[in-house]
Short mmCIF file of C-alpha atoms and ligand atoms in Angstrom, two decimals:
data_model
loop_
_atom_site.label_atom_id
_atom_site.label_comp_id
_atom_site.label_asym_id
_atom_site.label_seq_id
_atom_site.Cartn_x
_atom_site.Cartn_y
_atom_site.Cartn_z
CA UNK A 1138 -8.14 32.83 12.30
CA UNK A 1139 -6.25 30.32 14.20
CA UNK A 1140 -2.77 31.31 16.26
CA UNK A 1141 -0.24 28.61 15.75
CA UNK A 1142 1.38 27.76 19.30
CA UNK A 1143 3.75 25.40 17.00
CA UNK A 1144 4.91 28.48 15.65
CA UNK A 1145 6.04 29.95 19.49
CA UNK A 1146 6.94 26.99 20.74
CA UNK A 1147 7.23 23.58 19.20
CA UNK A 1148 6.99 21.77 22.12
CA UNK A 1149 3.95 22.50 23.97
CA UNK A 1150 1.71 19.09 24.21
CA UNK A 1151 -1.23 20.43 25.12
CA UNK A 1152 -3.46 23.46 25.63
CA UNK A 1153 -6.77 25.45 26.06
CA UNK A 1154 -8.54 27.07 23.46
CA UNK A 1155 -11.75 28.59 22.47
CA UNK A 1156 -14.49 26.11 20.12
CA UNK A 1157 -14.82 29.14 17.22
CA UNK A 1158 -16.78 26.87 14.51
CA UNK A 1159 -18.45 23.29 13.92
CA UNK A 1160 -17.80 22.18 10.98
CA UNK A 1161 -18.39 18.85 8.48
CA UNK A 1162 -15.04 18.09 5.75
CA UNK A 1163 -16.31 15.35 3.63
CA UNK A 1164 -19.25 14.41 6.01
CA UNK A 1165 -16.64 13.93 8.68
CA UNK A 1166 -17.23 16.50 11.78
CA UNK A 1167 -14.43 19.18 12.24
CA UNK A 1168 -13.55 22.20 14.40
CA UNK A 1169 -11.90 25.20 14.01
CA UNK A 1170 -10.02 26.80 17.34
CA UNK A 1171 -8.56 30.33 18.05
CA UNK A 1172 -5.40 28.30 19.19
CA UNK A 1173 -4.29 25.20 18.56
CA UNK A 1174 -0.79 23.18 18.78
CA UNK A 1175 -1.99 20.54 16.30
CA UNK A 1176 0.59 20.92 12.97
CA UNK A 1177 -1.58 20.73 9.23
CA UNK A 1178 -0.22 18.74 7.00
CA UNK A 1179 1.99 21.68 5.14
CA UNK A 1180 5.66 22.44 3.66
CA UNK A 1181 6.51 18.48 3.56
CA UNK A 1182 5.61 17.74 6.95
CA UNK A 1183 2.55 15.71 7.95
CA UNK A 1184 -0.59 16.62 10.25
CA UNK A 1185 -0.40 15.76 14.12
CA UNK A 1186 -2.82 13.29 16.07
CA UNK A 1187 -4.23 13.19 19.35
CA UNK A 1188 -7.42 14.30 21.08
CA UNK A 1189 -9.11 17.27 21.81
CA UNK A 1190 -11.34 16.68 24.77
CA UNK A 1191 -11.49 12.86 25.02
CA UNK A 1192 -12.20 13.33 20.83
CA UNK A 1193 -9.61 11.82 18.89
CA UNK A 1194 -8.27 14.05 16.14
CA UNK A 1195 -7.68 12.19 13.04
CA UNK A 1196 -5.97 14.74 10.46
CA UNK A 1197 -5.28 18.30 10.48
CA UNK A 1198 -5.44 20.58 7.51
CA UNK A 1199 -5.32 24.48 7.25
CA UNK A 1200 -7.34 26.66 4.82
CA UNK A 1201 -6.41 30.08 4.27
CA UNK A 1202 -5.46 31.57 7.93
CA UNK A 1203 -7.84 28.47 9.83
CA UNK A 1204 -6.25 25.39 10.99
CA UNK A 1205 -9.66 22.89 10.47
CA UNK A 1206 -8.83 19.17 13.15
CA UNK A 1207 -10.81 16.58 11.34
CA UNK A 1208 -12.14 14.45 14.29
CA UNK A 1209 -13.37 10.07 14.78
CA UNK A 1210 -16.88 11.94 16.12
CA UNK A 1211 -18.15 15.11 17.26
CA UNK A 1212 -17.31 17.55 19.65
CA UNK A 1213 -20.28 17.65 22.61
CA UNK A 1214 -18.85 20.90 23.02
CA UNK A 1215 -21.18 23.99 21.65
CA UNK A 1216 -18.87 27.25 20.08
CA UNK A 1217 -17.66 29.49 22.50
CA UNK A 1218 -16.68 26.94 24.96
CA UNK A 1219 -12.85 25.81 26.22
CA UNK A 1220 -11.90 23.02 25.21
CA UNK A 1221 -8.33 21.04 26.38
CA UNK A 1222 -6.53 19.52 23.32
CA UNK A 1223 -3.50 17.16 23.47
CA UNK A 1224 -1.19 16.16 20.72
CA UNK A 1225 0.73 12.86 20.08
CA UNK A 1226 3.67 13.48 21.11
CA UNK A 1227 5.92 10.77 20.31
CA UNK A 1228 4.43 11.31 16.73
CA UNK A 1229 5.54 15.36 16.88
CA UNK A 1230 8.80 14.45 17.70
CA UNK A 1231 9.25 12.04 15.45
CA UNK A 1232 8.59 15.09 12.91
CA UNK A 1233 10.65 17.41 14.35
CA UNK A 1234 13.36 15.10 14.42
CA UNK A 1235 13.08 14.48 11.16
CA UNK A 1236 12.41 18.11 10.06
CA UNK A 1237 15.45 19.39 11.31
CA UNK A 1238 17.47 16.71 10.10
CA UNK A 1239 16.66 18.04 6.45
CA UNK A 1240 17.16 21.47 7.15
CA UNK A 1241 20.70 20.03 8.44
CA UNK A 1242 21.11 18.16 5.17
CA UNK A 1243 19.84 20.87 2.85
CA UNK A 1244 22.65 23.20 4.44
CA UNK A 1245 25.41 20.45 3.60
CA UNK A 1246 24.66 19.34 0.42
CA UNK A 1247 24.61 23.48 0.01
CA UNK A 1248 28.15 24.32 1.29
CA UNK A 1249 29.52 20.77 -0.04
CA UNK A 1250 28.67 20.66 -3.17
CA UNK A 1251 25.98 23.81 -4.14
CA UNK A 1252 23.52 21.36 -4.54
CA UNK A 1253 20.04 23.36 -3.86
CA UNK A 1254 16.59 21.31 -1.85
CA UNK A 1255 13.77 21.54 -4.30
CA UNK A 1256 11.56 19.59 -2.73
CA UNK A 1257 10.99 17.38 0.67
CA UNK A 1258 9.12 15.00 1.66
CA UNK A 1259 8.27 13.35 5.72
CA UNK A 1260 6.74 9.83 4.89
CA UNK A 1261 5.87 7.51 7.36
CA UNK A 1262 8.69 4.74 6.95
CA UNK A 1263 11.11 7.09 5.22
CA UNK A 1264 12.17 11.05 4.13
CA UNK A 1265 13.29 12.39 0.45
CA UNK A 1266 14.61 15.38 -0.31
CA UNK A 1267 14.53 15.92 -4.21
CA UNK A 1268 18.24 17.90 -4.97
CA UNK A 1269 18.74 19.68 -7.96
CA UNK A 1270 22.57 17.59 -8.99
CA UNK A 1271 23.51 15.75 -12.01
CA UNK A 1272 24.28 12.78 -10.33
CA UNK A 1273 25.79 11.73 -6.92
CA UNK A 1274 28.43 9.06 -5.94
CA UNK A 1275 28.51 7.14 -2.77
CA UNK A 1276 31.64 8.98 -1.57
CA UNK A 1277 29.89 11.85 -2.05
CA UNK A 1278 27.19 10.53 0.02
CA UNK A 1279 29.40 9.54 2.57
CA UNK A 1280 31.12 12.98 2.92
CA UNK A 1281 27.37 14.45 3.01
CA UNK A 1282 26.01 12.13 6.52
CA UNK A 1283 29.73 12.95 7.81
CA UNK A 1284 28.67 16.94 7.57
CA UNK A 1285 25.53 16.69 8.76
CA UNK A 1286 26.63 14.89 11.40
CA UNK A 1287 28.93 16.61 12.67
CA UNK A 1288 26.30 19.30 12.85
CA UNK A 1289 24.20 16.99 14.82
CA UNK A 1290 27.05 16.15 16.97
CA UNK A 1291 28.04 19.49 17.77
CA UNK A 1292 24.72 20.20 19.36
CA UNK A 1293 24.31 23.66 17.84
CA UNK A 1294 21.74 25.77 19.33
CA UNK A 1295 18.46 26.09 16.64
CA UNK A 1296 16.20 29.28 17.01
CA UNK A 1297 12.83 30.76 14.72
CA UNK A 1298 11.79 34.02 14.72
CA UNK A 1299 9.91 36.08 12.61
CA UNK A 1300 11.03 38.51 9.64
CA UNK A 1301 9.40 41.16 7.32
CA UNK A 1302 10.36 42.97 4.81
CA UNK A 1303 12.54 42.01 1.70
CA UNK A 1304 15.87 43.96 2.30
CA UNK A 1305 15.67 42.15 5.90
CA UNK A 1306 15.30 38.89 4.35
CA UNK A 1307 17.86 39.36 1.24
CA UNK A 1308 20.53 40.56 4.45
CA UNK A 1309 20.33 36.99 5.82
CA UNK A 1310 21.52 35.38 3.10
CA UNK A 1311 18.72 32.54 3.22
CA UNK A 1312 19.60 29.00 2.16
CA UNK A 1313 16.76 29.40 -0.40
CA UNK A 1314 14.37 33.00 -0.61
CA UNK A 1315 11.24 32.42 0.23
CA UNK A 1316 7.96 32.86 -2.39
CA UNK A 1317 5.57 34.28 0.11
CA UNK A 1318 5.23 37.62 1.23
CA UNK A 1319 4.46 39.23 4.52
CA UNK A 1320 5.92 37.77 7.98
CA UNK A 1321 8.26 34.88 7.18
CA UNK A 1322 9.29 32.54 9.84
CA UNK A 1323 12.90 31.74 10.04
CA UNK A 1324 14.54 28.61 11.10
CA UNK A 1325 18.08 29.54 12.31
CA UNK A 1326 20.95 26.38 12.76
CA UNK A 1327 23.80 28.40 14.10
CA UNK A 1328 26.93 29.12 12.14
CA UNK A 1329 25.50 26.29 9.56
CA UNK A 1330 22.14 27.26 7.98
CA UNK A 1331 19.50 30.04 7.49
CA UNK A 1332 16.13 28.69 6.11
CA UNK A 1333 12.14 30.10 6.03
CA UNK A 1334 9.98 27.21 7.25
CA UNK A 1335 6.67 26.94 9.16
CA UNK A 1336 7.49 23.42 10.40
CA UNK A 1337 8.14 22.07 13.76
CA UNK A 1338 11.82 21.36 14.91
CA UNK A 1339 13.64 20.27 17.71
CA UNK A 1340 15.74 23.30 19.33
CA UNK A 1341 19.30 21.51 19.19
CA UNK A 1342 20.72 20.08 16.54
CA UNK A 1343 21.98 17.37 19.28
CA UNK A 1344 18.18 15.92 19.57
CA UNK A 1345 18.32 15.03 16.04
CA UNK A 1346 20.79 12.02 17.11
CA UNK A 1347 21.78 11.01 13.90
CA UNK A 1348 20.36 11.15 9.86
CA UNK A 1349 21.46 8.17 8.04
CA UNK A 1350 21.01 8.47 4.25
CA UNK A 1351 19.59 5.17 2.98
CA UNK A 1352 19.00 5.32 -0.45
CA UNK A 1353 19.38 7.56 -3.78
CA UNK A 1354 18.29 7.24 -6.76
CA UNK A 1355 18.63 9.54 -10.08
CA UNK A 1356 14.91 11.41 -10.56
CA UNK A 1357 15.00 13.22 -14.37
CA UNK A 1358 17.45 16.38 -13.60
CA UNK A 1359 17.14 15.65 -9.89
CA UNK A 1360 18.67 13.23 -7.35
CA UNK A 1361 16.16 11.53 -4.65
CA UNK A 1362 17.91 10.82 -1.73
CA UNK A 1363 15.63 8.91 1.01
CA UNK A 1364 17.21 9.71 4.79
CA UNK A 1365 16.06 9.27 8.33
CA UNK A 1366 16.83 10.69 11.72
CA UNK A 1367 16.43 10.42 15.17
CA UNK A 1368 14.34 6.73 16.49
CA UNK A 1369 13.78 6.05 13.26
CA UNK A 1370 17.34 5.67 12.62
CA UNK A 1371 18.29 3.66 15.56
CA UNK A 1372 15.54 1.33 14.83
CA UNK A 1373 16.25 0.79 11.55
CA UNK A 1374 20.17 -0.11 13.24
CA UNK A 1375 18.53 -2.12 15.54
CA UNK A 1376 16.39 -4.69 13.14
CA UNK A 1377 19.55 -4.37 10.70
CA UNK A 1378 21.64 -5.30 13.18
CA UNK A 1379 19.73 -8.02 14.82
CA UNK A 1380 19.31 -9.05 10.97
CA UNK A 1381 23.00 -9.92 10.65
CA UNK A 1382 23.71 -11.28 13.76
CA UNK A 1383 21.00 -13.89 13.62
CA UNK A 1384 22.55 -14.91 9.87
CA UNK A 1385 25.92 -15.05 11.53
CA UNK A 1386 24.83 -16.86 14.17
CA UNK A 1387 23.12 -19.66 11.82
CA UNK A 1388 26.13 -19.60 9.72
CA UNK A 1389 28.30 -19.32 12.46
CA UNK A 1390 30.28 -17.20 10.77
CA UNK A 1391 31.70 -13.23 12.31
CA UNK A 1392 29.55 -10.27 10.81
CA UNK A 1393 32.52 -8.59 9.02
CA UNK A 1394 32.87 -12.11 7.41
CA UNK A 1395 29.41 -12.65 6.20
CA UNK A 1396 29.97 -10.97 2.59
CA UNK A 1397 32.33 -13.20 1.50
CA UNK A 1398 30.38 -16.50 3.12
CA UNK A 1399 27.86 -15.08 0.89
CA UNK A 1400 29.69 -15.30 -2.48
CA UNK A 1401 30.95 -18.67 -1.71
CA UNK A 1402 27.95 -20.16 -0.82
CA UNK A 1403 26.46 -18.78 -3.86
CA UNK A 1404 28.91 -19.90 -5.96
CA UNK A 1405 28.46 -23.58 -4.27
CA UNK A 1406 25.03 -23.00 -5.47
CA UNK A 1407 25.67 -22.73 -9.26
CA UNK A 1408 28.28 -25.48 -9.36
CA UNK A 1409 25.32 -28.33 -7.00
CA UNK A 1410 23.25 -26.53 -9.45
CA UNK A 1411 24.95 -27.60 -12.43
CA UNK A 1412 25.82 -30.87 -11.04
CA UNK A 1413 21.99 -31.75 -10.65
CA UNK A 1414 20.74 -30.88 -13.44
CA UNK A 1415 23.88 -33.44 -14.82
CA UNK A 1416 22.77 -36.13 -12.32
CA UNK A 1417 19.20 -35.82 -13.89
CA UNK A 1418 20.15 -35.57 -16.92
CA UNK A 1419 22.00 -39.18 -16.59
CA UNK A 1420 18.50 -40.62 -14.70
CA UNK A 1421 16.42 -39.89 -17.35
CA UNK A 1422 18.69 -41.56 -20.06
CA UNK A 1423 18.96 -44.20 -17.72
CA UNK A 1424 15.04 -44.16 -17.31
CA UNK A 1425 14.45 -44.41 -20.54
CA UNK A 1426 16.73 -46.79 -22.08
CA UNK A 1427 15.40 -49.01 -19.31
CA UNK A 1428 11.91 -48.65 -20.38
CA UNK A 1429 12.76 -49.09 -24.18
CA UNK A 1430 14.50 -52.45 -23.21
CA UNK A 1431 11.71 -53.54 -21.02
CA UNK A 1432 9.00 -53.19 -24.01
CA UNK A 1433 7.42 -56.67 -24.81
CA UNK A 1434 5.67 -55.12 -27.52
CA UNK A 1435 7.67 -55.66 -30.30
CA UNK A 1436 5.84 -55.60 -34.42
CA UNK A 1437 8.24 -55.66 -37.46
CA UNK A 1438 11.69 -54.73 -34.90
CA UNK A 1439 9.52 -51.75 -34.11
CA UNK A 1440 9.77 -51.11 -30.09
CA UNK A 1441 6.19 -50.01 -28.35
CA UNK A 1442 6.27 -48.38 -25.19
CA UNK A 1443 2.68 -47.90 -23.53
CA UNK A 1444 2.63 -46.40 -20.33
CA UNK A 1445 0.59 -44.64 -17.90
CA UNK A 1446 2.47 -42.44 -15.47
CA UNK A 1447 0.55 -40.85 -12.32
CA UNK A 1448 4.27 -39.54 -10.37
CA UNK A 1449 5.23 -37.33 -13.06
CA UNK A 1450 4.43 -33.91 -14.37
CA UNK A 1451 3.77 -33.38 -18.11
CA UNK A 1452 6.92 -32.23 -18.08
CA UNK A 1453 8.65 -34.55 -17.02
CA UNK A 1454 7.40 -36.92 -19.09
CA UNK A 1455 7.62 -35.02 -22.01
CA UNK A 1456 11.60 -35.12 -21.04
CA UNK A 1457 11.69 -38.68 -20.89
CA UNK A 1458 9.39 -39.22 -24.17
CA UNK A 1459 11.90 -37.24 -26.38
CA UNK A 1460 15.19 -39.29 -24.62
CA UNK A 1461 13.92 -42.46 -26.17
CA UNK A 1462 12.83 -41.56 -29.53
CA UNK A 1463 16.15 -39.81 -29.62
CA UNK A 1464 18.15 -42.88 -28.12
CA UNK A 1465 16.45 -45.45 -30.61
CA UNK A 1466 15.21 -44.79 -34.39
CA UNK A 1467 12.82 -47.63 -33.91
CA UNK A 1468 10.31 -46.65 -30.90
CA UNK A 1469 6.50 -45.63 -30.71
CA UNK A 1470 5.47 -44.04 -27.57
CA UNK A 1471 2.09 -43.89 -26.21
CA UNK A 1472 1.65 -42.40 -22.91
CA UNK A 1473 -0.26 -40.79 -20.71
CA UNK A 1474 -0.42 -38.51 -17.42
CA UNK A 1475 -2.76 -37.93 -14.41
CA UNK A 1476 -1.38 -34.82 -13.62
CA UNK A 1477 -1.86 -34.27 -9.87
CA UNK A 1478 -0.47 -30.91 -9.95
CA UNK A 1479 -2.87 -29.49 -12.84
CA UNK A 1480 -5.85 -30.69 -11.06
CA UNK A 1481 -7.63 -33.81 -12.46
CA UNK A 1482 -7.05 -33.49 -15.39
CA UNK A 1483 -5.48 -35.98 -18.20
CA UNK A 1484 -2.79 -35.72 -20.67
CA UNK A 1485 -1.95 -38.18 -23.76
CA UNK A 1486 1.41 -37.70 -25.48
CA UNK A 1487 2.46 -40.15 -28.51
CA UNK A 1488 5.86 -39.94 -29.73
CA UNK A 1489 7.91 -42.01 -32.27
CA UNK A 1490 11.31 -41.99 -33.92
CA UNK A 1491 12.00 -39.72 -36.67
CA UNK A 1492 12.71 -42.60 -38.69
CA UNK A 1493 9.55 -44.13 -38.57
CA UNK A 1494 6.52 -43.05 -41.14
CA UNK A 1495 3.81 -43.09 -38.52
CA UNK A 1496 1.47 -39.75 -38.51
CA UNK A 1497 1.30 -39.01 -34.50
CA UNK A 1498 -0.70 -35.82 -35.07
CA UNK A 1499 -3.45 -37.46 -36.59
CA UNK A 1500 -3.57 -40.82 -34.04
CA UNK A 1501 -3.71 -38.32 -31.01
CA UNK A 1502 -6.93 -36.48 -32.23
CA UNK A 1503 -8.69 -39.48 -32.72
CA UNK A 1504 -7.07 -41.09 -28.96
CA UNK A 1505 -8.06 -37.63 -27.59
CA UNK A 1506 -11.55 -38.71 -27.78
CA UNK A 1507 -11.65 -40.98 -25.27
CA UNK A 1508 -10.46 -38.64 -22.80
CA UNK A 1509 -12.92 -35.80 -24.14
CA UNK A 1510 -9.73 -33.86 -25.06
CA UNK A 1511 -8.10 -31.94 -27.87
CA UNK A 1512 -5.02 -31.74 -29.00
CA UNK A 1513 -2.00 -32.21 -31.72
CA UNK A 1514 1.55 -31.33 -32.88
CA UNK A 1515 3.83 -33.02 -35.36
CA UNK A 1516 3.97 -35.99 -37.00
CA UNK A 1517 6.59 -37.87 -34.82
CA UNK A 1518 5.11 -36.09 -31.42
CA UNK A 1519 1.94 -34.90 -30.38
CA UNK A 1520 -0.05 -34.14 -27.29
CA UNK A 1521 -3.45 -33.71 -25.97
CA UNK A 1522 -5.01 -32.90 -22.82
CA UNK A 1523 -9.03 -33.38 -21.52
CA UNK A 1524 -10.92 -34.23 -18.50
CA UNK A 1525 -11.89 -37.62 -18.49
CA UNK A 1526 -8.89 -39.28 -16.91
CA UNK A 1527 -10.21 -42.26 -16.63
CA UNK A 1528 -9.86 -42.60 -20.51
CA UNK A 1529 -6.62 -42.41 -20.51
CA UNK A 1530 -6.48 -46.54 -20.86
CA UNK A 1531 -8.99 -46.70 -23.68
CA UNK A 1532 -6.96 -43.90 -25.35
CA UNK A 1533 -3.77 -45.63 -25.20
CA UNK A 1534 -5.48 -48.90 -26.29
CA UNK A 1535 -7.16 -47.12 -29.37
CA UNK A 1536 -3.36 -45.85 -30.26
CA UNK A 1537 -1.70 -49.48 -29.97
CA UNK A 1538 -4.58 -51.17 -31.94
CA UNK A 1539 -4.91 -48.48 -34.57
CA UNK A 1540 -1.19 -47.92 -35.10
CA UNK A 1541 -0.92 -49.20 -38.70
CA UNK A 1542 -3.45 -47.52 -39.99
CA UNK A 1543 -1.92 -43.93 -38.97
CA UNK A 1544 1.17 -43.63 -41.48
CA UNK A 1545 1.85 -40.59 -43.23
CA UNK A 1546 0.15 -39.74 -46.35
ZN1 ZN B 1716 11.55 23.24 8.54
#
């Protein structure tokens, strides 16, 4: 059996005890103590870290009445000798600020609104508590950090002792009764809140500094809130805060101001947004009337456009192709694309005006060829896309020479 000096007092950092076993806990070496201060990961709260001797202690577990400290190597150490251990403190207090914080918050979301803790939870960025409420609004979350707060604020003294005995335990009026039997450790707030817990807490409500409630979310029939106290509230104000003052600064704009800025710029946003897309529109008409009228290829008033483009994605081009055989119900397009941003790869795309009888489909599987590709579509536009890009010439050659004989059937 191991005696928890948590349990006495939760601030003792380090201590002597006797080696009582040598153990391995998934081939990692462990020992069991007849003391120790090191907290097990139990009742929501996580394990402590530190050393004992100069051996660093990398997770604590109990099992049964034994509290077994998982350790980086083993103890030199043979059973039956003292050993020193030493927790991390700025770790423990980190817990029992943030401990004590949800017994705090349990209480008030108790006497505000009946709302009972079914479960919590001490993460390493953040804290939940799981509350059994239909839902919960954010005045009603407001009202809830104002409580506990308060509590904080008053600096109420916070003492644990130990109870037995069921009629002793039903005359305290517990937040919540406890399921074990035997000794039960109670956690007293004054005036506020009367819970069983084997955690570690700080013995003020004052050292809590302050719980923040950050998020909460609806969980089935429970609400999840996510909280934090203590340091890890004040540094999640301090990278908040340095957050919005650097935006203010680059928008040089106040911090009270910065919502609004916000909506207008992103309303500025849509309307260049819209505006673009205009001004591209327009280029590409532009674009490819130009190239229609530049076409020295002319056979029976029919306009052919051959060209190779290497600045322009498929898209792009694909864009531009059906622009001109909408502008003009006379126009055969045979291009092609080295597509830098697909690799080095080539694309053929042959296009023609609705109008027109020519079968596109079947001209681009035979063009294809030449650039080891496959491909088709319809009869007025059709694509394919291989490897050889250096075939993209011969492809578009093959196309103009062969037009005639690709009408539909
Ligand atoms: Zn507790």
């Amino acid at each position: 059996m191991t005696k928890r000096l948590y349990h006495q007092d939760s601030y003792l950092k380090e201590f002597k005890a006797k080696v009582l076993k040598k153990i391995k806990i998934d081939n990692q070496p462990a020992v069991v103590l007849d003391e120790t201060v090191f907290y097990p990961t139990s009742g929501g709260q996580p394990y402590d870290v530190g050393v004992i001797q100069d051996v660093p202690v990398v997770e604590v577990v109990e099992e049964g009445d034994e509290i077994i400290h998982i350790l980086k190597e083993e103890l030199k150490e043979e059973i039956n000798s003292e050993v020193i251990g030493k927790i991390d403190w700025e770790r423990r207090f980190d817990h029992m600020q943030q401990h004590l914080g949800q017994h705090i918050l349990s209480g008030a979301l108790i006497e505000i609104y009946g709302a009972e803790t079914v479960s919590f939870h001490l993460g390493e960025k953040v804290c939940t508590l799981d509350i059994a409420k239909e839902k919960i609004t954010e005045e009603e979350v407001k009202k809830t950090e104002e409580c506990t707060n308060e509590i904080i604020f008053n600096n109420r003294p916070v003492k644990c002792y130990f109870l037995e005995g069921e009629e002793e335990l039903k005359r305290l009026n517990l937040r919540k009764m406890p399921d074990r039997k035997g000794k039960i450790r109670i956690i007293e707030v004054e005036n506020f809140d009367l819970s069983a817990c084997g955690g570690t807490h700080c013995r003020t409500t004052g050292e809590v500094g302050l719980i923040k409630i950050t998020k909460w979310e609806k969980r089935g029939e429970k609400i999840r809130l996510e909280f934090i106290c203590g340091w890890r509230a004040w540094g999640d104000y301090f990278w908040k805060n340095e957050l919005i003052k650097n935006i203010s600064n680059k928008l040089t704009i106040k911090d009270s101001e910065l919502g609004e800025a916000i909506d207008r710029m992103l309303q500025e946003q849509k309307e260049i947004r819209k505006e673009l897309k205009e001004f591209k529109e327009k280029l590409q008409e532009y674009e490819a009337r130009n190239l229609i009228n530049e076409s020295s290829l002319v056979d029976d008033g029919i306009k052919i456009i051959k060209k190779v483009f290497e600045e322009k994605n498929f898209q792009e081009v694909m864009g531009l192709v059906q622009k001109m055989i909408n502008l003009d119900d006379s126009v055969v397009v045979l291009t092609g694309i080295k597509d830098k941003e697909e690799g080095e790869g080539a694309k053929i795309l042959f296009a023609c005006s609705r109008a027109l009888n020519y079968d596109m489909n079947r001209l681009i599987r035979e063009a294809g060829k030449f650039i080891e590709g496959r491909g088709g579509g319809a009869p007025n536009i059709a694509q394919a896309g291989g490897k050889r890009a250096e075939g993209i010439h011969e492809a578009l050659d093959f196309a103009l020479t062969n037009l005639k004989d690709f009408v539909k059937k």
